Coordinates of C-alpha atoms in Angstrom, one line a residue:
Chain A
M1 CA -2.9 -41.9 -30.6
I2 CA -4.6 -39.0 -31.7
W3 CA -7.7 -40.8 -33.2
F4 CA -8.3 -42.6 -29.6
K5 CA -8.7 -39.2 -28.1
K6 CA -10.7 -37.9 -30.9
S7 CA -13.1 -40.9 -30.3
L8 CA -13.8 -41.0 -27.1
F9 CA -13.1 -37.4 -25.6
S10 CA -13.8 -35.2 -27.9
K11 CA -17.2 -33.0 -26.0
K12 CA -19.9 -31.3 -28.2
E13 CA -19.1 -27.8 -29.0
D14 CA -21.0 -25.4 -27.0
S15 CA -21.8 -23.6 -30.2
T16 CA -23.8 -26.2 -31.0
V17 CA -26.3 -26.1 -27.7
R18 CA -29.1 -23.9 -28.6
I19 CA -30.2 -21.7 -25.8
P20 CA -33.7 -19.8 -25.7
H21 CA -32.7 -16.0 -25.8
G22 CA -33.0 -14.2 -22.2
L23 CA -34.1 -17.6 -20.3
W24 CA -30.2 -19.0 -19.9
V25 CA -27.0 -17.5 -19.5
K26 CA -23.6 -18.6 -20.2
C27 CA -21.0 -18.1 -17.7
N28 CA -18.2 -15.9 -18.8
H29 CA -15.5 -17.9 -17.1
C30 CA -16.4 -21.4 -16.2
S31 CA -18.8 -21.5 -19.6
E32 CA -21.6 -23.3 -17.8
I33 CA -25.0 -22.3 -18.8
I34 CA -27.1 -21.5 -16.1
Y35 CA -30.5 -20.7 -15.4
K36 CA -30.8 -16.5 -15.1
K37 CA -33.1 -16.5 -12.4
E38 CA -30.9 -18.2 -10.7
V39 CA -28.0 -15.6 -11.2
E40 CA -30.1 -12.6 -10.4
R41 CA -31.0 -14.1 -7.0
N42 CA -27.2 -14.2 -6.5
L43 CA -26.7 -11.1 -7.3
D44 CA -25.4 -11.5 -10.5
V45 CA -22.9 -14.0 -9.5
C46 CA -22.1 -17.4 -10.8
P47 CA -23.6 -20.0 -8.5
K48 CA -21.2 -22.4 -10.3
C49 CA -17.6 -20.5 -10.2
D50 CA -18.4 -17.4 -8.4
Y51 CA -17.8 -15.5 -11.5
H52 CA -18.9 -11.4 -10.8
F53 CA -21.3 -10.3 -13.9
Y54 CA -21.5 -6.6 -15.1
I55 CA -24.2 -5.2 -13.0
S56 CA -25.6 -1.6 -13.9
A57 CA -24.5 1.2 -11.4
W58 CA -28.1 1.6 -10.2
E59 CA -28.2 -2.2 -9.6
R60 CA -25.1 -1.6 -7.9
V61 CA -26.5 1.3 -5.7
G62 CA -29.8 -0.9 -5.2
I63 CA -27.2 -3.5 -3.6
V64 CA -25.4 -1.6 -1.6
L65 CA -27.2 1.3 -0.2
D66 CA -30.1 0.9 2.4
E67 CA -33.3 0.6 0.2
G68 CA -35.2 3.8 -0.8
S69 CA -32.5 6.0 0.9
F70 CA -30.4 6.9 -2.3
K71 CA -30.9 10.4 -3.4
E72 CA -28.8 11.1 -6.9
H73 CA -26.5 14.5 -7.2
D74 CA -26.0 16.0 -10.3
G75 CA -27.9 13.4 -12.6
D76 CA -28.4 16.4 -14.9
L77 CA -24.4 17.1 -16.1
E78 CA -24.3 16.4 -19.8
P79 CA -21.3 15.4 -21.6
V80 CA -20.0 18.0 -24.6
D81 CA -17.9 17.9 -27.3
A82 CA -15.3 20.3 -26.5
L83 CA -12.5 19.1 -29.3
E84 CA -15.3 18.7 -32.0
F85 CA -13.6 15.2 -31.9
K86 CA -14.5 12.9 -35.0
D87 CA -12.8 9.4 -35.9
L88 CA -14.8 7.1 -37.8
K89 CA -17.9 8.1 -36.1
R90 CA -18.4 11.8 -34.3
Y91 CA -18.6 11.5 -30.4
K92 CA -21.4 13.6 -30.9
D93 CA -23.2 10.5 -32.9
R94 CA -21.3 8.1 -30.1
L95 CA -22.9 10.1 -27.2
R96 CA -26.1 9.8 -28.9
A97 CA -25.7 6.4 -29.3
A98 CA -24.9 5.9 -25.8
H99 CA -27.8 8.0 -24.4
R100 CA -30.1 5.7 -26.4
E101 CA -28.4 2.7 -25.0
K102 CA -31.1 0.6 -23.1
S103 CA -28.5 -1.0 -20.4
A104 CA -27.9 2.1 -18.8
P105 CA -30.9 3.6 -17.6
R106 CA -30.9 6.9 -16.3
A107 CA -27.5 7.7 -16.8
L108 CA -26.3 10.6 -18.9
D109 CA -22.7 9.7 -18.6
A110 CA -20.6 6.9 -17.5
I111 CA -21.4 7.5 -13.7
V112 CA -23.9 8.2 -11.1
S113 CA -23.5 9.5 -8.4
G114 CA -25.1 10.9 -5.0
E115 CA -25.8 10.3 -1.5
G116 CA -27.8 7.7 1.0
L117 CA -27.3 5.3 3.5
I118 CA -25.4 1.5 4.5
N119 CA -27.2 0.0 7.6
G120 CA -28.0 3.7 8.9
Q121 CA -24.4 5.5 7.6
R122 CA -24.6 8.6 5.6
V123 CA -22.3 8.4 2.5
M124 CA -21.7 10.0 -0.7
I125 CA -21.3 7.6 -3.5
A126 CA -20.3 7.3 -6.8
V127 CA -20.8 4.2 -9.4
F128 CA -19.6 3.9 -12.4
E129 CA -21.6 2.8 -15.5
F130 CA -19.4 0.7 -17.5
S131 CA -22.0 0.4 -20.4
F132 CA -21.7 4.1 -21.2
M133 CA -18.7 4.2 -23.6
G134 CA -16.6 1.7 -21.4
G135 CA -17.1 3.7 -18.2
S136 CA -14.8 6.1 -20.0
M137 CA -13.8 9.4 -17.6
G138 CA -14.3 12.4 -19.6
S139 CA -15.5 16.1 -18.1
V140 CA -18.6 15.1 -16.8
V141 CA -17.2 12.1 -14.5
G142 CA -14.1 14.2 -13.4
E143 CA -16.6 16.5 -12.0
K144 CA -19.6 14.6 -10.4
I145 CA -16.3 12.6 -8.7
T146 CA -14.8 16.0 -7.6
R147 CA -17.9 17.3 -6.5
I148 CA -19.0 13.7 -4.5
I149 CA -15.8 14.4 -2.9
E150 CA -16.2 17.7 -2.0
R151 CA -19.6 17.3 -0.8
G152 CA -18.2 14.9 1.4
L153 CA -15.5 17.0 2.7
D154 CA -17.7 19.8 3.4
K155 CA -20.8 16.8 5.5
R156 CA -17.7 15.1 6.5
C157 CA -19.1 12.5 5.6
P158 CA -17.2 9.2 4.0
V159 CA -16.7 8.7 0.7
I160 CA -17.2 5.3 -1.4
I161 CA -16.3 5.0 -5.4
F162 CA -17.0 2.0 -7.1
T163 CA -15.1 1.9 -10.0
S164 CA -15.3 0.0 -13.6
S165 CA -13.2 2.3 -16.2
G166 CA -11.3 2.0 -19.6
G167 CA -9.5 4.8 -18.3
A168 CA -9.6 8.5 -19.9
R169 CA -12.5 9.1 -22.4
M170 CA -10.0 10.0 -25.5
Q171 CA -12.9 12.0 -27.5
E172 CA -12.3 14.6 -24.5
G173 CA -8.6 14.3 -25.3
I174 CA -6.6 16.4 -22.9
L175 CA -9.5 17.4 -20.9
S176 CA -9.8 13.9 -19.7
L177 CA -6.4 13.7 -18.5
M178 CA -6.5 16.6 -16.6
Q179 CA -9.8 15.0 -14.7
M180 CA -6.9 12.5 -13.2
A181 CA -5.2 16.0 -11.6
K182 CA -8.3 17.2 -10.7
T183 CA -10.2 14.3 -8.9
S184 CA -7.1 13.8 -7.0
A185 CA -6.7 17.0 -5.8
A186 CA -9.6 16.9 -4.2
I187 CA -8.9 13.1 -2.1
A188 CA -5.9 14.9 -1.3
R189 CA -8.1 17.5 1.1
L190 CA -10.6 14.7 2.1
K191 CA -7.6 13.1 3.5
E192 CA -6.4 16.1 5.4
A193 CA -9.6 16.2 7.0
G194 CA -9.6 12.9 8.0
I195 CA -12.5 12.0 5.9
P196 CA -12.7 8.0 5.2
Y197 CA -12.5 7.4 1.6
I198 CA -13.3 3.9 0.1
T199 CA -12.6 2.3 -3.5
V200 CA -14.5 -0.6 -4.5
L201 CA -12.4 -1.9 -8.2
T202 CA -14.8 -4.1 -10.1
D203 CA -14.2 -5.4 -13.7
P204 CA -12.6 -3.5 -15.3
T205 CA -10.4 -1.0 -13.8
T206 CA -7.8 0.2 -15.8
G207 CA -6.0 3.2 -17.7
G208 CA -6.1 7.0 -15.7
V209 CA -9.2 5.9 -13.5
T210 CA -6.7 3.5 -11.8
A211 CA -3.6 5.7 -11.9
S212 CA -5.6 8.4 -10.2
F213 CA -8.8 8.4 -7.5
A214 CA -8.9 4.4 -7.5
M215 CA -5.7 3.6 -6.3
L216 CA -6.1 6.8 -3.3
G217 CA -8.6 5.0 -1.0
D218 CA -7.8 4.6 2.1
I219 CA -9.1 1.2 1.9
I220 CA -9.5 -0.6 -1.4
I221 CA -11.5 -3.2 -1.9
A222 CA -11.6 -5.3 -5.2
E223 CA -14.3 -8.1 -6.5
P224 CA -13.1 -11.2 -7.3
R225 CA -11.6 -11.4 -10.2
A226 CA -11.4 -8.0 -11.7
L227 CA -9.2 -6.5 -14.3
I228 CA -7.1 -4.1 -12.3
G229 CA -4.6 -2.4 -14.0
F230 CA -2.8 0.6 -15.4
A231 CA -1.9 -0.5 -19.1
G232 CA -4.6 -2.8 -20.4
P233 CA -3.3 -6.3 -21.4
R234 CA -3.6 -6.0 -25.0
V235 CA -1.1 -3.5 -24.8
I236 CA 1.2 -4.9 -22.5
Q237 CA 0.9 -8.1 -24.9
E238 CA 1.7 -5.8 -27.4
T239 CA 4.7 -4.1 -26.3
I240 CA 6.6 -7.0 -24.7
R241 CA 5.3 -9.6 -27.2
Q242 CA 5.4 -12.2 -24.4
K243 CA 2.6 -14.4 -23.4
L244 CA 1.2 -12.9 -19.9
P245 CA 0.9 -14.7 -16.9
E246 CA -1.8 -16.8 -15.7
G247 CA -4.0 -14.5 -13.7
F248 CA -1.7 -11.6 -14.6
Q249 CA -3.7 -8.1 -13.2
R250 CA -6.7 -9.9 -11.3
A251 CA -7.9 -8.7 -7.9
E252 CA -6.0 -11.6 -6.9
Y253 CA -2.8 -10.8 -8.2
L254 CA -2.9 -7.4 -6.6
L255 CA -3.7 -8.8 -3.6
E256 CA -0.6 -10.6 -3.7
H257 CA 1.3 -8.2 -4.6
G258 CA 0.2 -5.7 -1.8
M259 CA -2.0 -3.4 -4.2
I260 CA -5.0 -3.9 -2.5
D261 CA -6.7 -4.2 1.1
M262 CA -8.9 -7.1 0.5
I263 CA -11.1 -9.3 -2.2
V264 CA -15.1 -9.1 -1.1
D265 CA -17.3 -10.8 -2.6
R266 CA -20.5 -9.0 -4.0
K267 CA -22.9 -10.5 -1.4
M268 CA -20.6 -9.4 1.3
M269 CA -20.1 -5.7 -0.3
K270 CA -22.6 -3.8 1.8
T271 CA -21.9 -5.5 5.2
T272 CA -18.1 -4.9 4.5
L273 CA -18.4 -1.5 4.2
A274 CA -20.8 -0.9 6.6
R275 CA -18.3 -2.3 9.1
L276 CA -15.0 -0.4 8.1
I277 CA -16.9 2.9 7.8
S278 CA -18.1 2.7 11.3
L279 CA -14.4 1.3 12.5
L280 CA -13.0 4.3 10.4
A281 CA -15.9 7.0 11.9
G282 CA -16.1 6.0 15.1
Chain B
M1 CA 24.3 16.6 -34.8
F2 CA 24.1 13.7 -37.1
F3 CA 20.4 13.6 -37.3
K4 CA 19.7 17.1 -38.4
Y5 CA 17.3 15.8 -40.8
T6 CA 15.4 13.0 -40.3
R7 CA 12.3 14.5 -41.2
D8 CA 10.5 14.6 -45.2
F9 CA 9.5 17.9 -44.2
E10 CA 13.0 19.0 -43.4
K11 CA 14.4 17.2 -46.7
P12 CA 14.0 20.7 -49.1
I13 CA 16.1 22.5 -46.0
E14 CA 18.6 19.5 -46.2
A15 CA 19.3 20.4 -49.8
I16 CA 20.0 24.1 -49.6
E17 CA 22.0 23.8 -46.7
K18 CA 23.8 21.1 -47.6
R19 CA 24.5 23.2 -51.1
I20 CA 25.5 26.1 -48.7
E21 CA 27.8 23.9 -47.0
E22 CA 29.9 23.0 -50.3
L23 CA 29.9 26.8 -51.8
K24 CA 31.4 27.3 -48.0
L25 CA 33.9 24.9 -48.7
S26 CA 35.0 25.6 -52.2
S27 CA 34.9 29.5 -51.3
A28 CA 37.9 29.2 -48.5
S29 CA 39.7 31.9 -50.4
G30 CA 36.7 34.0 -49.6
H31 CA 35.3 35.0 -53.6
D32 CA 32.9 38.1 -53.1
V33 CA 30.7 36.5 -55.8
R34 CA 30.6 33.3 -53.9
R35 CA 29.9 34.9 -50.9
E36 CA 26.9 37.3 -52.4
E37 CA 25.9 33.5 -53.6
I38 CA 25.7 31.9 -50.3
E39 CA 24.1 35.1 -48.6
K40 CA 21.1 34.7 -51.0
L41 CA 21.1 31.0 -50.1
E42 CA 20.9 31.5 -46.6
Q43 CA 17.8 34.1 -46.9
K44 CA 16.7 31.2 -48.9
A45 CA 17.0 28.9 -46.4
K46 CA 15.7 30.8 -43.6
R47 CA 12.2 31.6 -45.7
L48 CA 11.9 27.8 -46.5
I49 CA 12.2 26.7 -42.9
K50 CA 9.9 29.5 -41.6
D51 CA 7.6 28.5 -44.4
I52 CA 7.7 25.0 -43.8
Y53 CA 7.5 25.3 -39.8
S54 CA 4.5 27.8 -39.8
S55 CA 2.4 25.2 -41.5
L56 CA 3.1 22.0 -39.4
T57 CA 0.1 19.9 -39.5
P58 CA -0.4 18.2 -36.0
W59 CA 1.5 14.8 -37.1
Q60 CA 4.5 16.7 -38.3
I61 CA 4.6 18.8 -34.8
T62 CA 4.9 15.0 -33.2
L63 CA 7.3 14.1 -35.4
V64 CA 8.8 17.5 -34.3
A65 CA 8.4 16.7 -30.4
R66 CA 10.1 13.2 -30.9
H67 CA 12.9 14.2 -33.4
P68 CA 16.2 12.1 -32.5
S69 CA 18.4 15.8 -32.1
R70 CA 15.8 17.3 -29.9
P71 CA 17.3 18.7 -26.7
Y72 CA 16.3 16.4 -23.6
T73 CA 16.0 16.8 -19.8
L74 CA 19.9 16.8 -18.9
D75 CA 20.6 18.8 -21.7
Y76 CA 18.4 21.5 -20.8
V77 CA 20.1 21.3 -17.0
Q78 CA 22.8 21.5 -18.0
E79 CA 22.4 24.8 -19.9
I80 CA 19.6 26.4 -17.4
F81 CA 20.9 25.3 -14.0
E82 CA 24.1 25.9 -12.1
D83 CA 25.9 23.4 -9.5
F84 CA 23.4 20.6 -10.5
V85 CA 23.9 17.2 -8.0
E86 CA 22.2 14.4 -9.4
L87 CA 20.2 12.3 -6.7
H88 CA 19.5 8.9 -7.5
G89 CA 16.5 5.9 -6.2
D90 CA 13.3 5.7 -4.9
R91 CA 14.6 3.9 -1.5
L92 CA 12.4 0.9 -2.2
F93 CA 13.4 -1.0 -5.2
K94 CA 16.1 0.7 -7.7
D95 CA 17.2 3.5 -9.7
D96 CA 15.1 4.2 -12.5
P97 CA 17.3 6.0 -15.2
A98 CA 14.0 6.9 -17.1
I99 CA 14.0 9.7 -14.2
V100 CA 16.4 12.1 -13.9
G101 CA 16.4 14.7 -10.8
G102 CA 17.8 16.5 -8.6
L103 CA 19.2 19.5 -6.5
A104 CA 20.5 22.8 -8.8
R105 CA 20.6 26.7 -8.6
L106 CA 18.7 28.6 -10.9
D107 CA 20.0 32.0 -11.2
G108 CA 21.8 31.5 -8.1
R109 CA 18.7 30.1 -5.8
P110 CA 18.3 26.5 -4.8
V111 CA 15.9 24.3 -6.5
V112 CA 14.8 20.4 -7.1
V113 CA 14.4 19.7 -10.7
I114 CA 13.0 16.7 -11.9
G115 CA 12.4 15.2 -15.4
Q116 CA 11.8 11.9 -17.8
Q117 CA 15.2 11.3 -19.7
K118 CA 15.4 9.9 -23.0
G119 CA 18.6 8.2 -24.5
R120 CA 20.3 9.7 -27.5
N121 CA 22.0 6.2 -29.1
T122 CA 20.2 2.7 -28.8
K123 CA 22.3 1.7 -25.7
E124 CA 21.2 4.9 -24.1
R125 CA 18.1 4.5 -25.1
C126 CA 17.3 1.0 -23.7
R127 CA 19.0 1.9 -20.6
R128 CA 16.5 4.8 -20.3
N129 CA 13.6 2.8 -21.7
Y130 CA 12.8 5.2 -24.3
G131 CA 12.1 7.7 -21.3
M132 CA 9.1 5.5 -19.9
P133 CA 9.5 5.7 -16.1
H134 CA 9.0 2.6 -14.3
P135 CA 7.1 3.1 -10.8
E136 CA 10.6 3.6 -9.0
G137 CA 11.4 6.3 -11.4
Y138 CA 7.8 8.1 -10.0
R139 CA 8.6 7.0 -6.3
K140 CA 12.1 8.7 -6.6
A141 CA 10.2 11.7 -8.4
L142 CA 8.3 11.7 -4.8
R143 CA 11.0 11.7 -2.8
L144 CA 12.8 14.4 -4.6
M145 CA 9.2 16.5 -4.0
E146 CA 9.1 15.7 -0.7
L147 CA 12.8 17.4 -0.3
A148 CA 12.1 20.2 -2.2
G149 CA 9.1 20.8 0.4
R150 CA 11.4 20.3 3.5
F151 CA 13.6 22.3 2.5
N152 CA 11.6 24.9 0.7
M153 CA 12.8 25.1 -2.9
P154 CA 11.3 25.5 -5.9
L155 CA 10.2 22.7 -7.6
V156 CA 11.1 22.5 -11.8
T157 CA 9.5 19.2 -13.6
L158 CA 10.7 19.0 -17.7
I159 CA 8.5 16.5 -19.2
D160 CA 9.3 14.4 -22.3
T161 CA 8.1 10.9 -22.3
P162 CA 6.4 8.6 -24.7
G163 CA 4.1 7.4 -21.3
A164 CA 4.4 5.2 -18.3
A165 CA 6.1 1.8 -19.0
P166 CA 3.5 -0.7 -19.7
D167 CA 4.9 -3.9 -19.0
I168 CA 4.9 -6.4 -16.9
E169 CA 7.3 -5.6 -13.7
A170 CA 5.6 -1.9 -14.0
E171 CA 1.9 -3.5 -13.2
E172 CA 3.5 -5.5 -10.5
R173 CA 5.0 -3.1 -8.8
G174 CA 1.7 -0.9 -8.9
Q175 CA 2.4 1.5 -12.0
A176 CA -0.6 3.1 -11.3
E177 CA -0.3 3.5 -7.5
A178 CA 2.7 5.4 -8.2
I179 CA 1.3 7.8 -10.5
A180 CA -1.9 8.6 -8.7
R181 CA 0.4 9.2 -5.3
N182 CA 2.2 11.8 -7.1
L183 CA -0.8 13.5 -8.8
L184 CA -2.3 13.7 -4.8
F185 CA 1.4 15.0 -3.3
M186 CA 1.9 17.4 -6.2
S187 CA -1.5 19.4 -5.3
R188 CA -0.5 20.0 -1.6
L189 CA 3.3 20.7 -1.9
E190 CA 3.7 23.9 -0.2
V191 CA 6.5 25.2 -2.8
P192 CA 5.7 26.8 -6.4
I193 CA 5.6 24.4 -9.1
V194 CA 6.7 24.8 -12.8
S195 CA 6.2 22.3 -15.5
A196 CA 7.5 22.6 -18.7
V197 CA 6.9 20.1 -21.4
I198 CA 10.0 19.8 -23.7
G199 CA 9.0 16.9 -26.2
E200 CA 6.3 14.6 -25.3
G201 CA 3.9 15.0 -22.7
G202 CA 2.5 11.3 -23.0
S203 CA -0.6 11.0 -20.8
G204 CA -0.6 10.0 -17.5
G205 CA 3.2 9.1 -17.5
A206 CA 3.8 13.0 -17.9
L207 CA 1.1 14.3 -15.8
A208 CA 2.4 12.2 -13.1
I209 CA 5.1 15.3 -12.7
G210 CA 3.4 17.9 -14.1
V211 CA 0.3 19.1 -11.7
A212 CA 1.9 22.5 -11.4
D213 CA 1.1 26.1 -10.7
R214 CA 2.3 27.0 -14.0
V215 CA 2.7 24.5 -17.1
M216 CA 4.1 25.9 -20.0
M217 CA 5.0 24.0 -23.7
F218 CA 7.4 24.2 -26.2
E219 CA 6.1 25.3 -29.7
Y220 CA 6.8 22.2 -30.9
S221 CA 6.0 19.7 -28.3
I222 CA 2.6 17.5 -27.7
Y223 CA 1.1 16.8 -24.6
S224 CA -2.1 14.4 -24.9
V225 CA -4.3 12.0 -23.4
I226 CA -3.1 9.1 -26.0
S227 CA -0.2 8.8 -28.3
P228 CA -1.5 9.7 -32.0
E229 CA -0.6 5.9 -32.6
G230 CA -2.3 4.3 -29.7
C231 CA -5.7 6.6 -30.4
A232 CA -5.7 5.4 -33.8
A233 CA -5.2 1.3 -33.2
I234 CA -8.2 2.1 -30.8
L235 CA -10.6 4.4 -32.6
W236 CA -9.7 4.0 -35.9
K237 CA -8.3 -0.1 -35.8
D238 CA -5.7 1.3 -37.6
G239 CA -2.6 2.1 -36.1
T240 CA -1.1 4.2 -39.3
K241 CA -3.9 6.6 -39.0
A242 CA -1.8 8.7 -36.7
D243 CA -2.0 11.8 -38.7
L244 CA -5.8 11.3 -38.4
A245 CA -5.5 10.6 -34.6
A246 CA -2.9 13.7 -33.8
K247 CA -5.3 16.2 -35.4
A248 CA -8.6 15.5 -33.5
L249 CA -6.8 14.8 -30.2
R250 CA -5.4 18.8 -30.4
M251 CA -2.1 17.9 -28.5
S252 CA -0.5 20.8 -29.7
A253 CA 0.9 23.8 -27.4
F254 CA -1.5 26.3 -29.3
D255 CA -4.6 23.9 -28.7
L256 CA -3.9 23.2 -25.2
M257 CA -3.2 26.8 -24.7
R258 CA -6.9 27.4 -26.1
L259 CA -8.4 25.0 -23.7
G260 CA -7.4 26.5 -20.8
V261 CA -5.0 23.5 -20.2
I262 CA -1.5 25.3 -20.1
D263 CA -0.3 29.0 -19.1
R264 CA 2.2 29.9 -21.3
I265 CA 4.2 28.8 -25.0
V266 CA 7.7 29.2 -24.9
G267 CA 9.1 29.8 -28.4
E268 CA 11.4 27.6 -30.3
P269 CA 13.7 28.8 -32.7
L270 CA 13.8 28.9 -36.5
G271 CA 13.3 25.0 -37.6
G272 CA 12.6 23.8 -33.8
A273 CA 15.1 23.3 -30.9
H274 CA 17.4 20.7 -32.4
R275 CA 18.6 23.5 -34.4
D276 CA 19.6 25.8 -31.9
P277 CA 19.6 23.7 -28.8
K278 CA 21.4 26.9 -26.5
T279 CA 18.9 29.8 -27.8
A280 CA 15.8 26.8 -26.8
A281 CA 17.3 26.7 -23.4
M282 CA 17.6 30.5 -22.9
N283 CA 13.9 31.0 -23.7
L284 CA 12.7 28.2 -21.6
K285 CA 15.0 29.5 -18.6
S286 CA 13.5 33.0 -18.5
A287 CA 10.1 31.8 -19.0
I288 CA 10.7 29.2 -16.0
L289 CA 12.4 32.3 -14.2
D290 CA 9.5 34.3 -14.8
S291 CA 6.8 32.1 -13.4
I292 CA 9.0 31.5 -9.9
N293 CA 9.2 35.3 -9.7
E294 CA 6.2 35.2 -9.7
L295 CA 4.7 32.5 -7.7
S296 CA 7.5 33.2 -5.1
A297 CA 5.4 36.2 -3.8
V298 CA 2.5 34.2 -3.6
P299 CA 2.0 33.1 0.3
S300 CA 1.6 28.9 0.5
G301 CA -1.7 28.5 1.8
E302 CA -2.8 30.6 -1.4
L303 CA -0.3 29.3 -3.6
L304 CA -2.1 25.7 -3.0
Q305 CA -5.8 27.2 -3.2
Q306 CA -4.8 28.9 -6.5
R307 CA -3.4 25.4 -8.1
Y308 CA -6.7 24.0 -6.2
D309 CA -8.3 26.1 -8.4
K310 CA -6.3 26.1 -11.5
F311 CA -7.1 22.3 -12.1
R312 CA -10.8 22.4 -10.3
R313 CA -12.1 25.1 -13.8
M314 CA -10.6 22.0 -16.2
G315 CA -13.5 20.0 -17.9
V316 CA -16.2 21.1 -20.3
F317 CA -19.8 20.1 -19.7
N318 CA -23.3 21.4 -19.7
E319 CA -25.4 21.6 -16.4
P320 CA -29.3 22.7 -16.9
R321 CA -30.0 25.6 -14.9
R322 CA -32.5 24.8 -12.2

């Protein structure tokens, strides 16, 4: 009965639809074509299926903090090619290309950090910039996170980290790995001092970032459908040579398995953080 | 030692040593002429091994670190410690054979020892999951670390893993959380901690038992953020470029010493630990003892501060002066 299905139900392929550049976007999840302005008004969340689009670190800061309250720290820390690493490209050239990238405004590495207010409550905050080398963690990221935690400790101020990262940065080799120990040690002190530490895991959060400070939050929040895991799905698939279950490593899966506290929609993020901080600090 | 010569660069050594064996067998009666010849060949073999091992490439070092005859954690435990009592289970899910640990004496003094364990034959390898722990392995390690703290025993960890297990079970039981918790806990454990990479130090799965006051590596061991194969597959888009990745990642003991990530290199016997496991064990024992004796003199508050500072310093970046 193949001919029957074909003639009646075959759809026009998406690729044949011409989309004027920049005016419309196609949702990565439900494949709907949506007016871009509408998505932007909705905090970059698909109005049809609630898919959370990527947003830059600076956009995130704008959504979460009170207007004009953000003060950046350590914005001038620059990555260094300590290993003189070269694969098909040199690390130096990759950094240069990343610095030229327009989608990562004012970021010298894969993180923006500083302090600001959430509904009037002061917080230390660090936000990953995924567009900078896949949000990978090298020395600069590890250092900025550690400094934010130490400042939180010093000023007895809650610390919030928004993660989005492929994991440790290979081009900085073992130094990247050691950032996991460095940041976790700082968090241990924060916890002993009884200062609230909240992590928000956004799509995607994997590898050494998940296996250190991301999973150490007093409260762990995730955005809907965010991919969260230790090993990436491709690595797992290659290892076990089986199809991965539907929804594997998504935020909803982690919630079900008891690995995170809650899933919070982008629109509710600020309100939720404000409430949690006031409960923990109160 | 069934697999004494499995690596290409060991083949010339194999040829000479086979010849020596043959001569020894044929001259059981003991002719002086033969003895001279044997001695000559033995000298030659020694020189050859020295030559080969003094110029190993990073990839060849990786192959030595993964040598199927290389001593594993339990081999060293047997040689280095007395009264070893293995303890099992994480009290939450199950016992993970990829991590072993327990109580033991080191030169008479009670300690806790933990390490990843690889298998020697196919069956053992499967049971031990090639030394790749699941979350329950790290949680067992955590339980033993707590024990060390409660009973004030120094902690010794032996690192030998390709990495933490990357599979569905590991993910659904919280591999990342298990590793992260260990990093956090080790940074505040109030007893001396000494870690030694004895073979492969594979990424977060290695670090999860490696946040220590003194970190040492065997001469032909490796410690890296990602396996050279994994790195090659991602950055070169070709898993067979592992030799290039091994070089670029700077994962040998000498590289890590230079980068300030480890404190000491433990020498191996001529031709690698697998050619003389007893000597390797004795070298490791004296290095561990040195460190523990040194650390035992430090008050616990200071110990924690020093450990914090040690990892706090790690990383290289540029900060313009304001």
